[in-house]
């Protein structure tokens, strides 16, 4: 142990967040590649209520139409979020939880079913309808159970979070091009406002949850399968794990939150929740998505245990790179916290909405070229990295969408407009550097 | 190009980097982050370069000197960027070392530094292979393949995969050489890296001549293997040196 270098453990939690996001994006790209030919192009969702894009429309019509679509979508999302805040305010927590389970069931069952169906058709997989139905039903039920129950292994929960992200994102990639871009940008802006502005719905939710010291059911991905470390810290940690999935839903918002509550032994957790309300009618292309709320929340919680310092060395060794970077700027704060409690534990949580909208962006890029996919992937991942670093500096809930989405969109268009002709011109002459 | 051929070309270009990634980089999260950020740096450099050259594109297909100019400017720009990347890394190393001191763990070992340099180089190499080779593969799946006039014996995708492999090697290991050169203030190593990069870029200009790839590609591989050799020799020396200096602290 003495001889092992600090390099071995540094950055584990960042990779813990980035790896599932990467897997999700990769699978969505694969899906869009292999299915884009067969799936029907137009779907009707909350995201294109007003205007149905037609490739032959003029640019102005598309611009106005997609702008309207985006505004309507964001307004819907905001409205749903406020409803959730209200429900949470009046303590309808159980209703929210069951509602989340219900939407998870429908997302997996109908949207997931539709995707499996098109995979089966596309690759001509020989499977009869009864087997298929039984498999799908089992898959869905396991998914529903895993989302909020405490008994499930964390791996199963993590897998299902990724699967739900993939399913919803694959669905969203069927939106027409202009609408997709406008919605992504609009959601990023909305996320920024909702989390940071005073009176923003997500901010309200966070404050509400932390003043009440209550958990909300949320669809969040927990980066770290928290293992209990040392004595006292362990048990409350487990509470965190069990309850952390609570959420409130909000559509499309994602947040990263770091909560440092020095005094409490209890962790703070904040959840953003998203609701996926999908009333899809039948598994097929006609299904309407009500408002899709993608839930998202990310939670960064820090648990302060009151316990023993014997493990403090090991713990600090594990302390996140994020924190390390943060120390450059405010050395004092983490120090202070560390003094209050010897035992610091943290796990980064990322909302499902992050998964979804990152993957939507990459999936949309995949319809153009691999070059744009790779550029967007790098942009999003680095945006996520920046957000994590900011998280360690500010130590409060942060929206995870804005930086990544903005970088992703910018890189997409730069790659498409500038780099593509350059690179293709070079390589077709076999010239490289 | 069929799917099998496409996967084959991709593995040809990126296979060695893949095994390097699995065996060395993926063990340590920090190295993965280094790899990602260096890939991003390379991507940004490519975007800036293409932005600069965009007004002049497309270049005429029958004159070679604009291409020479393009390669020259790109190599100069990227080498300047490599220096900046190193400056950034130096600051990071300070942070890491002070962090290690604070938690009373040993500072970065020589092997750690070499691995970070390797990850940085691999990031550059992978970015090169992805943008110059892989990105052209995906739109081209189908029953036919594509030959360019100037290299009519071999499918275009195969040539570009082979060239990409050479460049991945050069980028990966020249970064190790450069970092060591900067760290020790070794002028030869500092100069040799841009020279390698430039000569490799210029050698691809040979492909401009009709059937030039028959000569150009082997020459490119000569440069790549020289880079590899030099890097190996240098790392070996450094390891021996530091072992002599500090006895058993080296793993």
XYZ file of C-alpha atoms in Angstrom:
684
model
C 0.000 0.000 0.000
C 2.731 2.445 0.842
C 4.399 1.912 -2.438
C 1.355 2.269 -4.613
C 1.177 5.551 -6.377
C -1.637 8.047 -6.060
C -2.310 7.589 -9.737
C -4.016 4.292 -9.083
C -6.993 5.691 -7.301
C -7.291 9.185 -8.637
C -10.326 10.031 -10.693
C -12.241 6.853 -9.977
C -15.502 8.647 -9.391
C -15.221 10.755 -12.507
C -14.750 7.630 -14.571
C -17.585 6.081 -12.591
C -19.870 8.738 -14.018
C -18.325 8.926 -17.439
C -18.299 5.206 -18.159
C -22.093 4.668 -18.018
C -22.665 7.870 -19.969
C -20.246 6.624 -22.605
C -21.881 3.217 -22.745
C -25.285 4.813 -23.092
C -24.130 7.094 -25.880
C -22.338 4.271 -27.667
C -25.384 2.021 -27.649
C -27.659 4.807 -28.823
C -25.279 5.482 -31.696
C -25.284 1.790 -32.600
C -29.070 1.732 -32.437
C -29.485 4.777 -34.638
C -26.980 3.381 -37.119
C -28.599 0.021 -37.452
C -32.229 1.073 -37.225
C -32.341 4.432 -38.915
C -33.382 2.921 -42.219
C -36.262 0.870 -40.968
C -37.879 3.060 -38.371
C -40.536 5.423 -39.528
C -39.282 8.961 -39.497
C -42.159 10.877 -37.969
C -43.380 10.485 -34.477
C -45.706 12.698 -32.567
C -44.563 13.654 -29.143
C -44.771 16.567 -26.815
C -41.622 17.756 -28.461
C -43.273 18.504 -31.768
C -46.802 19.412 -30.900
C -46.953 22.562 -32.891
C -44.969 21.983 -35.984
C -44.257 18.861 -37.923
C -41.071 19.272 -39.756
C -40.983 18.473 -43.398
C -37.599 18.162 -45.081
C -38.849 20.220 -48.010
C -39.869 23.220 -45.939
C -37.873 26.368 -46.304
C -35.318 27.264 -43.669
C -37.424 30.053 -42.193
C -40.438 27.822 -41.756
C -38.296 25.180 -40.118
C -36.658 27.763 -37.902
C -39.913 29.206 -36.663
C -41.570 25.843 -36.326
C -38.767 24.267 -34.363
C -38.457 27.313 -32.174
C -42.137 27.039 -31.339
C -41.760 23.327 -30.696
C -38.875 23.918 -28.371
C -40.680 26.644 -26.448
C -43.792 24.542 -26.037
C -41.746 21.591 -24.892
C -39.837 23.575 -22.331
C -43.027 25.186 -21.040
C -44.567 21.740 -20.649
C -41.519 20.501 -18.860
C -41.541 23.497 -16.558
C -45.232 23.031 -15.833
C -44.743 19.384 -14.960
C -41.867 20.289 -12.724
C -43.970 22.825 -10.854
C -46.700 20.254 -10.408
C -44.117 17.969 -8.919
C -42.884 20.665 -6.609
C -46.461 21.180 -5.462
C -47.019 17.483 -4.955
C -43.839 17.234 -3.017
C -44.665 20.309 -1.013
C -47.939 18.754 0.093
C -46.218 15.499 0.896
C -47.555 13.279 -1.828
C -44.287 11.447 -1.813
C -45.768 8.004 -2.122
C -47.872 9.063 -5.030
C -44.756 10.379 -6.722
C -42.888 7.174 -6.089
C -45.621 5.015 -7.495
C -46.026 7.321 -10.396
C -42.332 6.976 -11.154
C -42.617 3.200 -11.022
C -45.584 3.349 -13.313
C -43.774 5.490 -15.832
C -40.697 3.285 -15.652
C -42.918 0.319 -16.430
C -44.448 2.032 -19.407
C -41.191 3.371 -20.745
C -39.583 -0.046 -20.627
C -42.673 -1.892 -21.777
C -43.885 0.205 -24.661
C -40.987 2.280 -25.902
C -38.499 -0.437 -25.076
C -40.828 -3.013 -26.607
C -41.091 -1.005 -29.794
C -37.334 -0.804 -30.025
C -36.894 -4.532 -29.407
C -39.516 -5.189 -32.035
C -37.695 -3.163 -34.625
C -34.418 -4.855 -33.701
C -36.058 -8.244 -34.147
C -37.492 -7.222 -37.472
C -34.323 -5.620 -38.709
C -32.049 -8.536 -37.947
C -34.754 -11.141 -38.636
C -34.268 -12.766 -35.259
C -36.391 -15.905 -35.148
C -38.506 -15.557 -32.035
C -42.187 -16.289 -31.525
C -44.537 -13.739 -30.078
C -45.248 -15.593 -26.823
C -41.584 -15.982 -25.932
C -40.999 -12.416 -26.879
C -43.870 -11.212 -24.732
C -42.769 -13.244 -21.712
C -39.210 -12.020 -22.036
C -40.279 -8.429 -22.437
C -42.636 -8.657 -19.490
C -39.971 -10.109 -17.247
C -37.479 -7.550 -18.375
C -39.915 -4.744 -17.704
C -40.980 -5.996 -14.306
C -37.420 -6.444 -13.173
C -36.696 -2.951 -14.376
C -39.642 -1.476 -12.525
C -38.710 -3.257 -9.353
C -35.098 -2.288 -9.581
C -35.737 1.408 -10.009
C -36.816 2.136 -6.467
C -36.449 -0.855 -4.320
C -33.716 -1.136 -1.800
C -33.136 -4.823 -2.084
C -31.767 -4.842 -5.580
C -28.075 -5.066 -6.217
C -26.816 -1.676 -7.243
C -25.502 -3.096 -10.491
C -29.001 -4.004 -11.626
C -30.225 -0.531 -10.855
C -27.359 1.019 -12.700
C -27.947 -1.211 -15.711
C -31.618 -0.360 -15.832
C -30.888 3.338 -15.535
C -28.658 3.064 -18.560
C -31.244 0.971 -20.398
C -33.971 3.516 -19.731
C -31.676 6.262 -20.891
C -31.012 4.352 -24.092
C -34.680 3.624 -24.720
C -35.859 7.178 -24.264
C -32.904 8.630 -26.149
C -33.421 6.264 -29.063
C -36.994 7.443 -29.132
C -36.016 11.088 -29.164
C -33.592 10.613 -32.011
C -36.604 10.077 -34.236
C -37.475 13.732 -33.866
C -36.744 15.814 -36.935
C -33.387 17.494 -37.143
C -34.047 21.167 -36.515
C -36.487 20.460 -33.721
C -33.908 18.268 -32.006
C -31.290 20.994 -31.999
C -33.648 23.648 -30.748
C -35.015 21.422 -28.039
C -31.565 20.471 -26.839
C -30.482 24.092 -26.593
C -33.757 25.135 -24.994
C -33.515 22.377 -22.404
C -29.964 23.292 -21.578
C -31.046 26.876 -20.973
C -34.059 25.764 -19.001
C -31.896 23.539 -16.881
C -29.609 26.421 -16.136
C -32.497 28.605 -15.020
C -34.373 25.910 -13.141
C -31.418 24.928 -11.043
C -29.662 28.206 -10.464
C -32.204 31.021 -10.640
C -34.004 31.920 -7.437
C -37.468 30.453 -7.636
C -36.484 27.948 -10.264
C -38.504 24.772 -9.812
C -35.540 22.513 -9.340
C -33.939 24.872 -6.923
C -37.187 24.940 -4.963
C -37.232 21.177 -4.934
C -33.705 20.972 -3.673
C -34.298 23.457 -0.939
C -37.506 21.792 0.050
C -35.861 18.420 0.230
C -32.919 19.621 2.218
C -34.925 21.659 4.718
C -37.150 18.690 5.361
C -34.280 16.306 5.268
C -36.425 14.132 3.117
C -35.788 12.072 0.116
C -37.580 12.222 -3.125
C -37.984 9.445 -5.574
C -35.819 10.282 -8.527
C -34.389 8.514 -11.445
C -30.760 8.966 -10.773
C -27.712 7.015 -11.613
C -25.482 6.451 -8.678
C -21.918 6.439 -9.697
C -20.592 4.621 -6.766
C -21.904 1.444 -5.362
C -21.394 2.760 -1.952
C -19.834 0.319 0.299
C -19.849 0.944 3.885
C -16.496 1.958 4.986
C -16.142 2.277 8.585
C -18.465 1.715 11.420
C -20.969 4.468 11.965
C -20.651 5.953 8.571
C -21.710 2.758 6.991
C -25.253 2.595 8.083
C -26.320 6.044 7.178
C -24.536 5.584 3.961
C -26.734 2.720 3.199
C -29.711 4.865 3.846
C -28.409 7.115 1.240
C -28.148 4.346 -1.215
C -31.553 3.079 -0.502
C -33.316 6.334 -0.476
C -31.206 8.199 -2.904
C -33.282 7.004 -5.740
C -36.094 9.079 -4.647
C -37.109 11.562 -6.974
C -38.986 14.245 -7.980
C -39.514 14.597 -11.362
C -38.730 17.138 -13.543
C -38.312 16.837 -16.959
C -35.150 17.242 -18.456
C -33.375 18.668 -15.733
C -30.355 17.356 -14.554
C -28.484 18.316 -11.789
C -25.425 17.671 -10.030
C -25.513 18.514 -6.529
C -22.978 18.516 -3.950
C -24.253 18.955 -0.631
C -22.096 19.542 2.226
C -23.983 19.770 5.334
C -21.406 19.989 7.957
C -23.492 19.284 10.956
C -25.712 16.536 9.870
C -24.689 13.034 10.203
C -27.228 12.388 7.691
C -26.512 13.010 4.193
C -28.121 15.336 2.203
C -29.574 14.288 -0.730
C -31.226 16.098 -3.237
C -32.989 14.697 -5.994
C -34.291 15.885 -9.053
C -36.780 13.807 -10.445
C -38.141 13.359 -13.608
C -41.169 11.965 -14.657
C -41.640 10.117 -17.669
C -45.040 10.327 -18.580
C -45.543 8.432 -21.545
C -48.861 7.604 -22.690
C -47.933 5.629 -25.487
C -50.818 4.016 -27.011
C -49.412 0.987 -28.442
C -45.976 -0.229 -28.949
C -45.866 0.973 -32.418
C -44.839 4.097 -34.131
C -48.037 5.849 -33.332
C -47.456 6.155 -29.720
C -47.651 9.561 -28.353
C -45.456 10.567 -25.706
C -47.258 12.736 -23.310
C -44.778 14.921 -21.916
C -41.770 13.206 -21.598
C -40.193 14.249 -18.737
C -37.003 12.967 -18.436
C -36.022 12.784 -15.155
C -32.966 13.636 -14.238
C -31.185 14.484 -11.394
C -27.976 14.139 -10.223
C -27.013 14.210 -6.883
C -23.803 14.559 -5.368
C -24.001 13.811 -1.875
C -21.529 13.818 0.721
C -22.019 12.002 3.766
C -20.468 13.093 6.869
C -20.167 10.410 9.316
C -19.137 11.035 12.769
C -16.709 8.303 12.872
C -13.311 7.132 13.321
C -10.318 8.514 11.790
C -8.412 5.365 11.569
C -9.419 5.018 8.002
C -9.014 8.596 7.182
C -5.867 8.066 5.222
C -7.431 5.532 3.011
C -10.453 7.652 2.566
C -8.548 10.661 1.610
C -6.662 8.677 -0.805
C -9.897 7.846 -2.425
C -10.989 11.401 -2.379
C -12.080 12.460 -5.736
C -10.036 14.170 -8.282
C -12.776 16.684 -8.413
C -12.107 17.667 -4.940
C -8.442 17.768 -5.644
C -8.945 20.243 -8.398
C -11.269 22.249 -6.272
C -8.651 22.637 -3.646
C -6.724 24.851 -5.913
C -9.384 27.457 -5.493
C -10.768 27.076 -2.112
C -8.552 25.187 0.073
C -10.329 26.293 3.122
C -13.679 24.823 2.623
C -12.969 21.161 2.230
C -10.524 21.437 5.026
C -13.112 22.829 7.318
C -15.496 20.097 6.490
C -12.885 17.507 6.935
C -12.249 18.737 10.381
C -15.833 18.522 11.336
C -15.994 14.993 10.373
C -13.210 12.659 9.792
C -15.095 10.501 7.525
C -16.023 11.870 4.223
C -17.744 9.899 1.694
C -19.211 10.966 -1.509
C -20.863 9.592 -4.515
C -21.725 11.467 -7.617
C -25.168 11.016 -8.974
C -26.230 11.869 -12.416
C -29.812 12.258 -13.451
C -31.356 10.090 -16.075
C -32.102 13.183 -18.131
C -28.400 13.770 -18.603
C -28.037 10.329 -20.066
C -30.979 10.902 -22.337
C -30.125 14.274 -23.752
C -26.434 13.575 -24.115
C -27.341 10.477 -26.055
C -29.920 12.314 -28.131
C -27.244 14.741 -29.204
C -24.812 11.997 -30.078
C -27.514 9.971 -31.788
C -28.468 12.957 -33.890
C -24.808 13.451 -34.756
C -24.612 9.774 -35.735
C -27.082 10.419 -38.503
C -24.525 12.605 -40.170
C -21.156 11.019 -39.761
C -18.832 9.267 -37.375
C -16.616 12.312 -37.282
C -19.369 14.409 -35.765
C -20.222 11.609 -33.340
C -16.728 11.467 -32.026
C -16.400 15.234 -31.798
C -19.705 15.488 -29.953
C -18.769 12.650 -27.642
C -15.543 14.367 -26.666
C -17.304 17.683 -26.235
C -19.977 16.208 -23.999
C -17.547 14.249 -21.895
C -15.322 17.244 -21.400
C -18.365 19.334 -20.555
C -19.299 16.762 -17.968
C -15.761 16.927 -16.633
C -15.995 20.713 -16.363
C -19.314 20.411 -14.548
C -17.798 17.975 -12.082
C -14.943 20.345 -11.425
C -17.361 23.236 -10.919
C -19.277 20.982 -8.585
C -16.276 20.618 -6.366
C -15.692 24.345 -6.397
C -19.231 25.503 -5.673
C -20.425 22.532 -3.710
C -24.072 22.840 -4.555
C -26.476 21.388 -7.060
C -25.440 22.192 -10.574
C -27.171 21.616 -13.861
C -25.263 19.062 -15.895
C -26.788 19.833 -19.249
C -25.752 23.383 -20.180
C -21.994 23.095 -20.559
C -22.069 19.721 -22.238
C -24.906 20.465 -24.607
C -23.497 23.821 -25.633
C -20.080 22.341 -26.282
C -21.674 19.427 -28.117
C -23.744 21.643 -30.390
C -20.825 23.954 -31.116
C -18.524 21.055 -31.901
C -21.129 19.406 -34.095
C -21.504 22.402 -36.344
C -17.784 23.225 -36.347
C -16.994 19.665 -37.320
C -19.653 19.526 -39.950
C -18.947 22.884 -41.532
C -15.214 23.296 -41.090
C -13.521 20.013 -40.427
C -15.350 17.687 -42.746
C -14.200 19.261 -46.042
C -10.709 19.720 -44.661
C -10.273 16.155 -43.517
C -11.959 14.564 -46.504
C -9.889 16.694 -48.860
C -6.701 15.651 -47.120
C -7.383 11.971 -46.803
C -8.687 11.362 -50.276
C -5.277 12.537 -51.411
C -3.705 10.232 -48.818
C -2.194 13.141 -47.028
C -2.021 13.118 -43.272
C -0.050 14.612 -40.489
C -16.584 -2.458 -48.282
C -18.396 -5.041 -46.222
C -18.907 -4.858 -42.492
C -16.210 -7.482 -41.926
C -13.730 -5.526 -44.018
C -14.658 -2.336 -42.222
C -14.026 -3.899 -38.830
C -10.784 -5.298 -40.164
C -9.574 -1.897 -41.319
C -10.586 -0.332 -38.031
C -8.678 -2.976 -36.080
C -5.693 -2.584 -38.359
C -5.533 1.107 -37.591
C -6.473 0.963 -33.936
C -5.712 -2.602 -32.819
C -2.352 -1.838 -31.209
C -3.767 1.218 -29.481
C -6.680 -0.844 -28.277
C -4.435 -3.395 -26.638
C -2.331 -0.607 -25.172
C -5.499 0.938 -23.826
C -6.778 -2.264 -22.293
C -3.476 -3.350 -20.809
C -2.138 -0.046 -19.506
C -4.521 2.882 -19.675
C -7.802 1.394 -18.563
C -6.286 0.190 -15.287
C -5.934 3.711 -14.018
C -8.820 6.151 -14.250
C -6.504 9.100 -14.254
C -4.835 7.861 -17.422
C -8.222 7.562 -19.103
C -8.909 11.176 -18.250
C -5.519 12.162 -19.634
C -6.266 10.268 -22.814
C -9.634 11.942 -23.234
C -8.276 15.408 -22.660
C -5.411 14.924 -25.050
C -7.842 13.644 -27.668
C -9.885 16.773 -27.105
C -6.791 18.952 -27.511
C -6.023 17.277 -30.805
C -9.593 17.683 -31.996
C -9.576 21.360 -31.115
C -6.308 21.814 -32.967
C -7.790 20.108 -36.012
C -10.880 22.307 -35.895
C -8.800 25.472 -35.599
C -6.579 24.371 -38.480
C -9.508 23.535 -40.682
C -11.046 26.884 -39.807
C -7.861 28.602 -40.940
C -7.677 26.641 -44.163
C -11.371 26.612 -44.924
C -11.296 29.662 -47.243
C -8.697 27.970 -49.446
C -10.513 24.675 -49.801
C -10.913 22.682 -51.899
C -7.292 22.699 -52.988
C -6.544 22.001 -56.588
C -6.056 18.298 -57.103
C -3.018 18.566 -59.351
C -0.668 20.937 -57.563
C 1.237 19.616 -54.621
C 2.728 22.680 -52.975
C -0.475 23.912 -51.286
C -0.648 20.544 -49.592
C 2.957 20.873 -48.494
C 2.127 24.264 -47.036
C -0.902 22.828 -45.314
C 1.049 19.980 -43.744
C 3.809 22.356 -42.699
C 1.429 24.786 -41.020
C -0.485 21.998 -39.334
C 2.620 20.347 -37.953
C 3.980 23.656 -36.656
C 0.673 24.454 -35.002
C 0.371 21.045 -33.407
C 3.922 21.092 -32.143
C 3.303 24.469 -30.536
C 0.205 22.976 -28.974
C 2.196 20.023 -27.698
C 4.426 22.459 -25.831
C 1.370 24.104 -24.280
C 0.032 20.685 -23.389
C 3.266 19.984 -21.605
C 3.117 23.273 -19.704
C -0.362 22.325 -18.581
C 0.864 18.915 -17.553
C 3.631 20.477 -15.491
C 1.088 22.400 -13.459
C -0.958 19.268 -13.049
C 2.093 17.395 -11.886
C 2.732 20.025 -9.225
C -0.845 19.709 -8.032
C -0.582 15.944 -7.949
C 2.700 16.032 -6.089
C 1.452 18.434 -3.469
C -1.658 16.314 -3.131
C 0.490 13.250 -2.633
C 2.504 15.085 0.004
C -0.614 16.116 1.811
C -1.925 12.629 2.143
C 1.596 11.382 2.812
C 1.822 9.117 -0.150
C 4.818 8.858 -2.420
C 5.049 11.383 -5.223
C 4.660 10.389 -8.825
C 7.022 7.651 -9.845
C 8.979 7.796 -13.043
C 6.761 5.082 -14.469
C 3.701 7.157 -13.608
C 5.070 10.107 -15.517
C 5.904 7.892 -18.461
C 2.431 6.428 -18.402
C 0.850 9.856 -18.366
C 2.960 10.817 -21.359
C 1.947 7.594 -23.065
C -1.725 8.264 -22.424
C -1.338 11.788 -23.783
C 0.344 10.492 -26.902
C -2.181 7.748 -27.362
C -4.922 10.353 -27.196
C -3.323 12.249 -30.072
C -2.813 9.044 -32.034
C -6.325 7.755 -31.517
C -7.786 11.103 -32.491
C -5.711 11.013 -35.653
C -6.849 7.509 -36.545
C -10.484 8.251 -35.792
C -10.697 11.416 -37.813
C -8.468 10.504 -40.710
C -9.323 6.856 -41.128
C -12.292 5.602 -39.135
C -14.620 8.465 -39.927
C -14.341 7.684 -43.623
C -15.152 4.027 -43.083
C -18.625 4.351 -41.649
C -20.398 6.031 -44.533
C -18.846 3.541 -46.938
C -20.417 0.252 -45.893
C -21.818 -1.552 -48.871
C -20.951 -4.020 -51.573
C -18.287 -1.970 -53.382
C -14.988 -0.460 -52.321
C -13.076 2.602 -53.359
C -9.713 3.087 -55.023
C -7.965 6.390 -55.537
C -6.257 6.960 -58.869
C -2.853 7.635 -57.430
C -2.706 4.389 -55.520
C -4.576 2.017 -57.727
C -3.305 -1.313 -56.407
C -4.762 -1.162 -52.923
C -8.227 -0.138 -51.735
C -8.244 3.393 -50.401
C -9.514 2.333 -46.980
C -6.743 -0.207 -46.540
C -4.058 2.352 -47.397
C -5.544 4.922 -45.082
C -5.739 2.346 -42.275
C -2.082 1.412 -42.802
C -1.002 5.031 -42.841
C -3.115 5.724 -39.777
C -1.377 2.905 -37.908
C 1.981 4.480 -38.651
C 0.761 7.826 -37.418
C -0.754 6.384 -34.282
C 2.634 4.885 -33.465
C 4.444 8.115 -34.209
C 2.064 10.290 -32.210
C 1.964 7.948 -29.232
C 5.651 7.520 -28.756
C 6.817 10.950 -29.838
C 4.755 12.324 -26.971
C 6.744 10.157 -24.565
C 9.968 11.347 -26.145
C 8.851 14.979 -26.025
C 7.773 14.873 -22.378
C 11.023 13.297 -21.333
C 12.926 15.775 -23.467
C 11.173 18.738 -21.876
C 11.497 17.342 -18.392
C 15.233 16.765 -18.659
C 15.872 19.771 -20.866
C 17.373 17.499 -23.461
C 17.646 19.622 -26.604
C 18.022 16.665 -28.960
C 14.800 15.072 -27.815
C 12.999 18.397 -27.932
C 14.011 18.971 -31.524
C 13.656 15.438 -32.772
C 9.916 15.307 -32.105
C 8.869 18.105 -34.460
C 11.349 16.728 -36.972
C 9.763 13.285 -36.819
C 6.285 14.716 -37.078
C 7.189 16.993 -39.958
C 9.054 14.347 -41.893
C 6.183 11.902 -41.466
C 3.760 14.517 -42.718
C 6.003 15.382 -45.634
C 6.443 11.718 -46.532
C 2.732 11.442 -47.121
C 3.255 14.010 -49.865
C 5.023 11.251 -51.769
C 1.604 9.682 -52.173
C 0.778 12.596 -54.398
C 2.885 11.139 -57.189
C 1.224 8.452 -59.222
C 1.694 5.122 -57.417
C 3.750 7.064 -54.887
C 2.226 5.126 -52.013
C 4.420 2.147 -52.892
C 7.400 4.202 -51.751
C 5.737 6.610 -49.369
C 4.157 4.085 -47.040
C 7.316 2.007 -46.403
C 9.250 5.221 -45.775
C 6.574 6.286 -43.321
C 6.942 2.979 -41.521
C 10.687 3.532 -41.386
C 10.060 6.796 -39.552
C 7.552 5.118 -37.262
C 9.938 2.323 -36.332
C 12.764 4.805 -35.758
C 10.486 6.693 -33.380
C 9.613 3.505 -31.592
C 13.268 2.516 -31.346
C 14.367 5.887 -30.053
C 11.562 5.968 -27.522
C 12.339 2.467 -26.307
C 16.020 3.221 -25.930
C 15.362 6.439 -24.072
C 12.845 4.925 -21.690
C 15.171 2.008 -21.006
C 18.007 4.368 -20.148
C 15.816 6.433 -17.888
C 14.573 3.379 -16.063
C 18.082 2.072 -15.501
C 19.237 5.494 -14.343
C 16.499 5.993 -11.858
C 16.885 2.465 -10.591
C 20.521 3.130 -9.903
C 19.703 6.411 -8.249
C 17.009 5.365 -5.914
C 17.396 1.701 -5.349
C 14.120 -0.029 -4.895
C 11.527 2.712 -4.962
C 10.814 1.932 -8.552
C 8.280 -0.690 -9.104
